[in-house]
Amino acid sequence: GSASSIIANRVSYTFSFTGPSMSIDTACSSSLVALDSGLNAISNNSCDQAIIGGVNLNLLPFYFITFCTTRMLSPNGRCATFSNQADGYARGEGCGVVVMKTLSKAIEDNDYIYGVIKGCAVNQDGKSANLTSPNGPSQERVIQTALDRAGLDGKDIHYIEAHGTGTALGDPQEIQSLYNVLCKDRSSNLIVGALKSNIGHTEGAAGIAGVIKAILCLQHREIPCNLHCNIINPRIEDYMNEIIFPTNETIELSKQNTLYSGISSFGFGGTNAHVIISSTPLNYVQGIIESIKAKIEWNRKSFPWKQLDHPILLDDGKIKFDELAYAIFKDHVVEGNVVLPGAGFIDLMLSYCNMKCLRSIVFAQFLDLSNKDIQITEKDDHLSIYSDHGIHCEGYMNIDIMKDRK
């Protein structure tokens, strides 16, 4: 159950979501590509709302070693985006989730609306200088496609949350692409920010992190500073007549007009994504925002480990069979009998061992639930699930961790 391919499936399993459920991995652009998939699912009525998330945890040294070997990481441990000191990126960790539904449905449900998605697009670099090199024309095309789907011109965009990893090649290429698409006939400067300078590059979660930052910028109508950028990269100085890179002070946006922001996320394998969002409709804001505002105040707190009880496992290791058990397994029927599938023993063993204390497990046959005499026994580090039909599952615990847990 720890495979990255079923991360989304485990969420669906936990909350009993029955719509499309998939994990998407396009490297850095993963969570924006997921957002695009969610939009498509809502549009074709595969679901009426979508939960889009991205998560990145740096738990193993392998990727650090690989990225250091290829000189992708900054020796200074900072994303100096747009700076003349840009020398690679710093890996970040995080998790971000948004819930999407149609605007009309959100208003009907009296939801707090943080922003409105106007358009989204995904494309691929195709054949380029090499697999990981940024491709300017492809970046321009994905931004233009998102604009077209939003029904907007480049000059309508107020703020861009850039991919902005802080590399000597990638930053100038991205700014050139933004300039070519968004800076024609503008009446005001385009503002470009980079969250990676604040929290590092969260890789697969970077896109959704950028969406959340952009939504907050439009909500508060302020653009915070980019960090680690005292001197602009000389390769992008020529664009500074039309583009502002906030480095010294917060920039305030219009308090009256609808605002538009674009968010870019480019995977190092060449999959590019761009989404355009607008601020919450002003007539909606004026109607209910004050009544809801008190419910969403910032509250930082920790969330300690919490072990969820298995629905059919008792504290003494016995298995209880009642209406709940049959409801859980009612769709697992063999020759007319409701059964506990073989793989279901894994959940039972993991729950009994407090999730992370199980070293190994072997399971054999499913169990007909008409046989109610079944339980888990423990002897030293050995576990077994058995009934009068014999042993159905065996496993071994990490005793030291079990002692710590208890």
Coordinates of C-alpha atoms in Angstrom, one line a residue:
G1 CA 0.0 0.0 0.0
S2 CA 3.0 2.3 0.0
A3 CA 3.4 2.4 -3.8
S4 CA 3.3 6.0 -5.2
S5 CA 1.0 4.8 -8.0
I6 CA -1.9 4.3 -5.5
I7 CA -1.5 7.4 -3.3
A8 CA -4.7 8.9 -4.7
N9 CA -6.4 5.4 -4.5
R10 CA -5.6 5.2 -0.8
V11 CA -7.3 8.6 -0.2
S12 CA -10.4 7.4 -2.2
Y13 CA -10.3 4.2 -0.1
T14 CA -10.1 6.0 3.2
F15 CA -13.0 8.5 2.4
S16 CA -14.9 6.1 0.1
F17 CA -14.7 8.4 -2.9
T18 CA -15.9 6.5 -6.0
G19 CA -15.1 8.9 -8.8
P20 CA -11.9 8.9 -11.0
S21 CA -8.9 8.4 -8.8
M22 CA -5.3 8.5 -10.1
S23 CA -1.8 9.5 -9.2
I24 CA -0.1 11.6 -11.8
D25 CA 3.7 11.8 -12.1
T26 CA 5.1 14.3 -14.6
A27 CA 7.9 15.4 -12.2
C28 CA 7.7 19.1 -11.4
S29 CA 4.4 19.7 -13.2
S30 CA 2.5 16.8 -11.6
S31 CA 0.0 18.6 -9.5
L32 CA -0.9 21.2 -12.2
V33 CA -1.4 18.3 -14.7
A34 CA -3.6 16.7 -12.0
L35 CA -5.6 20.0 -11.8
D36 CA -6.1 19.9 -15.6
S37 CA -7.3 16.3 -15.3
G38 CA -9.7 17.3 -12.5
L39 CA -11.1 20.1 -14.7
N40 CA -11.7 17.7 -17.5
A41 CA -13.4 15.2 -15.2
I42 CA -15.8 17.9 -14.0
S43 CA -16.4 19.1 -17.5
N44 CA -17.4 15.7 -18.8
N45 CA -19.5 14.9 -15.8
S46 CA -17.3 12.1 -14.5
C47 CA -17.6 13.8 -11.1
D48 CA -19.3 16.9 -9.7
Q49 CA -16.2 18.1 -7.7
A50 CA -12.6 17.2 -7.6
I51 CA -9.9 17.1 -4.9
I52 CA -6.5 18.0 -6.4
G53 CA -3.4 17.6 -4.3
G54 CA 0.4 17.4 -4.5
V55 CA 2.8 16.1 -1.9
N56 CA 6.6 15.8 -1.7
L57 CA 8.6 14.3 1.1
N58 CA 12.4 14.0 1.0
L59 CA 12.8 10.7 2.9
L60 CA 15.6 9.0 1.0
P61 CA 19.1 10.1 0.1
F62 CA 19.1 8.6 -3.4
Y63 CA 17.5 11.6 -5.2
F64 CA 19.8 14.1 -3.4
I65 CA 22.8 12.1 -4.6
T66 CA 21.4 11.9 -8.2
F67 CA 20.5 15.6 -8.4
C68 CA 23.9 16.6 -6.9
T69 CA 25.7 14.4 -9.4
T70 CA 23.9 16.2 -12.3
R71 CA 24.5 19.6 -10.7
M72 CA 20.8 20.4 -10.4
L73 CA 20.9 21.4 -6.8
S74 CA 22.2 24.7 -5.4
P75 CA 25.3 24.4 -3.3
N76 CA 23.9 27.3 -1.2
G77 CA 20.7 25.4 -0.5
R78 CA 18.5 28.3 -1.8
C79 CA 16.4 28.9 -4.9
A80 CA 17.8 32.3 -6.0
T81 CA 15.1 32.7 -8.7
F82 CA 15.8 35.5 -11.2
S83 CA 19.0 36.4 -9.4
N84 CA 22.5 36.7 -10.9
Q85 CA 23.5 34.2 -8.2
A86 CA 21.0 31.5 -9.5
D87 CA 23.0 28.2 -9.3
G88 CA 20.3 25.5 -9.0
Y89 CA 17.4 24.7 -6.8
A90 CA 16.8 23.6 -3.2
R91 CA 14.5 20.7 -2.6
G92 CA 11.5 21.4 -0.5
E93 CA 8.8 19.4 1.2
G94 CA 5.1 20.0 1.5
C95 CA 1.5 19.0 0.8
G96 CA -1.2 21.2 -0.8
V97 CA -4.8 20.4 -1.7
V98 CA -7.6 22.3 -3.3
V99 CA -11.2 21.4 -3.9
M100 CA -12.8 22.3 -7.2
K101 CA -16.4 22.4 -8.4
T102 CA -18.3 24.6 -10.8
L103 CA -18.8 28.2 -9.8
S104 CA -22.6 27.9 -9.9
K105 CA -22.5 24.8 -7.7
A106 CA -20.1 26.5 -5.2
I107 CA -22.5 29.6 -5.0
E108 CA -25.5 27.3 -4.6
D109 CA -23.7 25.4 -1.8
N110 CA -22.7 28.7 -0.1
D111 CA -19.0 27.7 -0.2
Y112 CA -16.2 30.0 0.4
I113 CA -14.8 30.7 -3.0
Y114 CA -11.0 31.4 -3.0
G115 CA -10.7 31.9 -6.8
V116 CA -12.1 30.9 -10.2
I117 CA -10.2 28.8 -12.7
K118 CA -10.6 30.4 -16.1
G119 CA -8.4 28.2 -18.3
C120 CA -5.8 25.5 -18.1
A121 CA -3.5 23.7 -20.6
V122 CA -0.9 21.0 -20.8
N123 CA 1.6 20.2 -23.5
Q124 CA 4.9 18.5 -24.2
D125 CA 8.3 19.8 -25.5
G126 CA 8.7 16.9 -27.9
K127 CA 12.1 16.7 -29.5
S128 CA 14.4 19.4 -27.9
A129 CA 18.1 20.0 -27.2
N130 CA 17.9 17.2 -24.7
L131 CA 15.2 15.6 -22.5
T132 CA 15.6 18.0 -19.5
S133 CA 16.3 21.4 -21.3
P134 CA 13.5 24.0 -21.2
N135 CA 11.8 24.6 -24.5
G136 CA 10.7 28.3 -25.0
P137 CA 8.3 27.8 -27.9
S138 CA 6.5 25.0 -26.0
Q139 CA 6.2 27.2 -22.9
E140 CA 4.7 30.0 -25.0
R141 CA 2.2 27.6 -26.6
V142 CA 0.9 26.2 -23.3
I143 CA 0.5 29.7 -21.9
Q144 CA -1.3 30.9 -25.1
T145 CA -3.6 27.9 -25.1
A146 CA -4.6 28.6 -21.5
L147 CA -5.3 32.2 -22.4
D148 CA -7.4 31.2 -25.3
R149 CA -9.4 28.8 -23.2
A150 CA -9.9 31.5 -20.6
G151 CA -11.0 34.0 -23.3
L152 CA -8.3 36.5 -22.2
D153 CA -5.5 38.4 -23.8
G154 CA -2.0 38.4 -22.5
K155 CA -2.3 42.0 -21.3
D156 CA -5.2 41.0 -19.0
I157 CA -2.9 39.0 -16.7
H158 CA -1.8 41.0 -13.6
Y159 CA 0.4 38.4 -11.9
I160 CA 2.4 35.3 -12.9
E161 CA 3.5 32.7 -10.4
A162 CA 6.5 31.5 -12.3
H163 CA 8.0 28.0 -12.4
G164 CA 11.2 29.8 -11.4
T165 CA 13.5 27.1 -10.1
G166 CA 16.6 29.4 -9.8
T167 CA 18.7 28.1 -12.6
A168 CA 21.0 30.1 -14.9
L169 CA 19.3 28.6 -18.0
G170 CA 15.7 28.0 -17.0
D171 CA 14.9 31.5 -15.5
P172 CA 15.8 33.6 -18.6
Q173 CA 14.1 31.1 -20.9
E174 CA 10.9 31.3 -18.9
I175 CA 10.9 35.1 -18.7
Q176 CA 11.5 35.4 -22.4
S177 CA 8.4 33.1 -23.0
L178 CA 6.3 35.1 -20.6
Y179 CA 7.4 38.4 -22.3
N180 CA 6.6 37.1 -25.8
V181 CA 3.0 36.0 -24.8
L182 CA 1.9 38.5 -22.1
C183 CA 3.7 41.8 -22.7
K184 CA 2.1 43.1 -25.9
D185 CA 0.2 46.3 -25.7
R186 CA 0.2 46.3 -21.9
S187 CA -1.1 49.4 -19.9
S188 CA 0.6 48.2 -16.7
N189 CA 3.6 46.1 -15.8
L190 CA 3.4 42.3 -15.5
I191 CA 4.4 41.2 -12.0
V192 CA 6.3 37.9 -11.7
G193 CA 6.9 36.0 -8.5
A194 CA 8.4 32.7 -7.4
L195 CA 7.3 30.8 -4.3
K196 CA 10.3 28.5 -4.7
S197 CA 12.5 31.3 -3.3
N198 CA 10.5 31.0 -0.1
I199 CA 9.9 27.3 0.4
G200 CA 12.2 25.6 -2.1
H201 CA 11.2 23.4 -5.0
T202 CA 8.6 21.0 -3.8
E203 CA 8.8 19.1 -7.1
G204 CA 5.6 17.2 -7.6
A205 CA 3.7 19.5 -5.2
A206 CA 5.2 22.7 -6.7
G207 CA 2.3 23.4 -9.1
I208 CA -0.4 23.2 -6.4
A209 CA 1.8 25.3 -4.1
G210 CA 1.9 27.9 -6.8
V211 CA -1.8 27.8 -7.2
I212 CA -2.4 28.3 -3.5
K213 CA 0.1 31.3 -3.4
A214 CA -1.5 32.9 -6.4
I215 CA -5.0 32.5 -4.9
L216 CA -3.8 34.2 -1.7
C217 CA -2.2 37.0 -3.7
L218 CA -5.5 37.7 -5.5
Q219 CA -7.5 37.3 -2.3
H220 CA -5.3 39.8 -0.3
R221 CA -4.5 41.9 -3.5
E222 CA -0.9 42.0 -2.6
I223 CA 2.2 40.4 -4.1
P224 CA 5.0 39.5 -1.6
C225 CA 8.7 39.8 -2.3
N226 CA 10.9 37.2 -4.0
L227 CA 13.8 36.2 -1.8
H228 CA 17.5 35.7 -2.5
C229 CA 17.4 38.2 -5.4
N230 CA 19.5 41.3 -4.7
I231 CA 20.8 41.6 -8.2
I232 CA 18.7 40.6 -11.2
N233 CA 20.1 38.0 -13.6
P234 CA 21.6 40.2 -16.4
R235 CA 20.0 37.9 -19.0
I236 CA 16.6 39.1 -18.0
E237 CA 17.4 42.8 -17.4
D238 CA 16.1 43.7 -20.9
Y239 CA 12.6 42.6 -19.9
M240 CA 12.4 44.9 -16.8
N241 CA 10.6 47.7 -18.6
E242 CA 7.5 45.5 -18.8
I243 CA 8.0 43.0 -16.0
I244 CA 8.4 43.7 -12.3
F245 CA 10.2 41.2 -10.0
P246 CA 9.3 42.3 -6.5
T247 CA 12.4 42.1 -4.4
N248 CA 12.3 44.9 -1.8
E249 CA 8.6 45.5 -0.9
T250 CA 5.1 44.1 -1.2
I251 CA 3.3 45.3 -4.3
E252 CA -0.4 46.3 -3.9
L253 CA -2.9 45.4 -6.6
S254 CA -6.2 47.1 -7.5
K255 CA -8.9 46.8 -4.8
Q256 CA -11.8 47.1 -7.2
N257 CA -11.2 45.2 -10.4
T258 CA -11.2 41.5 -11.1
L259 CA -7.7 40.3 -11.1
Y260 CA -6.1 37.5 -13.2
S261 CA -3.1 35.4 -12.4
G262 CA -1.3 32.7 -14.4
I263 CA 0.7 29.8 -12.8
S264 CA 3.3 27.9 -14.7
S265 CA 4.8 24.5 -13.9
F266 CA 7.3 22.7 -16.1
G267 CA 8.3 19.1 -15.6
F268 CA 12.0 18.4 -16.3
G269 CA 10.9 15.7 -18.7
G270 CA 9.2 18.3 -20.9
T271 CA 5.5 18.2 -19.7
N272 CA 4.4 21.8 -19.3
A273 CA 1.2 23.1 -17.6
H274 CA -0.3 26.5 -17.2
V275 CA -3.5 27.6 -15.4
I276 CA -5.2 30.9 -15.2
I277 CA -7.3 31.9 -12.2
S278 CA -9.3 35.0 -11.4
S279 CA -10.1 36.6 -8.1
T280 CA -13.4 35.8 -6.5
P281 CA -16.3 37.7 -8.2
L282 CA -16.8 41.0 -6.5
N283 CA -20.6 40.7 -6.3
Y284 CA -20.1 37.4 -4.5
V285 CA -17.5 38.8 -2.2
Q286 CA -19.6 41.8 -1.2
G287 CA -22.5 39.4 -0.4
I288 CA -21.0 36.8 2.0
I289 CA -17.3 37.2 2.5
E290 CA -17.5 38.9 5.9
S291 CA -19.9 36.4 7.3
I292 CA -17.5 33.5 6.3
K293 CA -14.2 35.2 7.1
A294 CA -14.2 34.4 10.8
K295 CA -14.4 30.7 10.0
I296 CA -11.1 30.5 8.1
E297 CA -8.7 32.3 10.4
W298 CA -5.1 31.0 10.4
N299 CA -4.3 28.5 13.1
R300 CA -1.0 26.8 13.1
K301 CA -0.9 23.6 15.1
S302 CA 0.7 20.2 15.0
F303 CA -1.0 17.0 14.1
P304 CA 0.5 14.1 16.1
W305 CA 0.4 10.5 14.9
K306 CA -3.1 9.1 15.2
Q307 CA -3.8 5.4 14.7
L308 CA -7.2 4.7 13.3
D309 CA -8.9 1.5 14.6
H310 CA -9.7 -1.2 12.1
P311 CA -13.5 -1.5 11.9
I312 CA -13.6 -5.3 12.6
L313 CA -10.6 -5.7 14.9
L314 CA -11.0 -5.8 18.7
D315 CA -8.3 -4.8 21.1
D316 CA -7.7 -8.4 22.2
G317 CA -7.0 -9.5 18.7
K318 CA -10.4 -11.1 18.0
I319 CA -12.3 -10.3 14.8
K320 CA -15.9 -9.1 15.2
F321 CA -18.5 -10.0 12.6
D322 CA -21.5 -7.8 12.7
E323 CA -23.6 -5.7 10.3
L324 CA -20.7 -3.3 9.8
A325 CA -18.3 -6.1 8.8
Y326 CA -20.8 -7.5 6.3
A327 CA -21.4 -4.0 4.9
I328 CA -17.7 -3.5 4.4
F329 CA -17.2 -6.8 2.6
K330 CA -20.6 -7.2 0.9
D331 CA -19.1 -6.7 -2.5
H332 CA -16.6 -9.5 -2.0
V333 CA -18.6 -12.6 -2.8
V334 CA -17.2 -16.0 -3.8
E335 CA -19.7 -18.8 -4.7
G336 CA -22.5 -16.9 -3.0
N337 CA -20.6 -16.4 0.3
V338 CA -19.4 -13.1 1.7
V339 CA -15.6 -13.4 2.3
L340 CA -12.7 -11.5 3.7
P341 CA -10.3 -11.2 0.7
G342 CA -6.7 -12.4 1.2
A343 CA -5.4 -8.9 0.8
G344 CA -7.7 -7.8 3.6
F345 CA -5.4 -9.7 6.1
I346 CA -2.7 -7.0 5.4
D347 CA -4.9 -4.3 6.8
L348 CA -5.7 -6.4 9.8
M349 CA -2.1 -7.2 10.5
L350 CA -1.0 -3.6 10.0
S351 CA -3.7 -2.3 12.3
Y352 CA -2.8 -4.9 15.0
C353 CA 0.9 -3.9 14.7
N354 CA 0.2 -0.2 14.8
M355 CA 0.8 0.3 11.1
K356 CA 4.6 0.7 10.8
C357 CA 5.8 -2.2 13.0
L358 CA 5.3 -5.0 10.6
R359 CA 8.4 -6.4 9.1
S360 CA 7.0 -9.0 6.7
I361 CA 3.7 -10.7 5.9
V362 CA 2.6 -13.8 4.0
F363 CA -1.1 -14.5 3.4
A364 CA -2.8 -17.5 1.8
Q365 CA -6.5 -17.9 1.3
F366 CA -9.6 -15.8 1.7
L367 CA -12.0 -16.5 4.6
D368 CA -15.7 -17.2 4.4
L369 CA -17.3 -14.8 6.9
S370 CA -19.8 -17.4 7.9
N371 CA -17.0 -18.8 10.0
K372 CA -16.8 -16.4 12.9
D373 CA -14.2 -18.1 15.0
I374 CA -11.1 -16.2 13.8
Q375 CA -8.5 -14.2 15.7
I376 CA -5.0 -12.9 15.7
T377 CA -2.4 -14.4 18.0
E378 CA 1.0 -13.1 19.0
K379 CA 4.0 -15.1 20.2
D380 CA 7.3 -13.3 20.5
D381 CA 7.6 -11.5 17.1
H382 CA 5.4 -13.9 15.2
L383 CA 1.7 -13.1 14.3
S384 CA -0.9 -15.4 12.8
I385 CA -4.5 -15.0 11.8
Y386 CA -6.3 -18.3 12.1
S387 CA -9.6 -20.0 12.3
D388 CA -10.7 -23.7 12.6
H389 CA -9.9 -23.9 8.9
G390 CA -6.2 -23.3 9.6
I391 CA -3.8 -20.3 9.4
H392 CA -4.9 -17.6 7.0
C393 CA -2.1 -15.2 7.4
E394 CA 1.3 -15.0 9.1
G395 CA 3.6 -12.0 9.8
Y396 CA 6.6 -10.8 11.8
M397 CA 6.8 -7.7 13.9
N398 CA 9.7 -5.3 14.7
I399 CA 9.6 -5.9 18.5
D400 CA 11.7 -2.7 19.3
I401 CA 9.3 -0.4 17.5
M402 CA 6.3 -2.2 19.1
K403 CA 7.7 -1.5 22.5
D404 CA 8.2 2.2 21.7
R405 CA 4.7 2.4 20.4
K406 CA 3.2 0.9 23.5

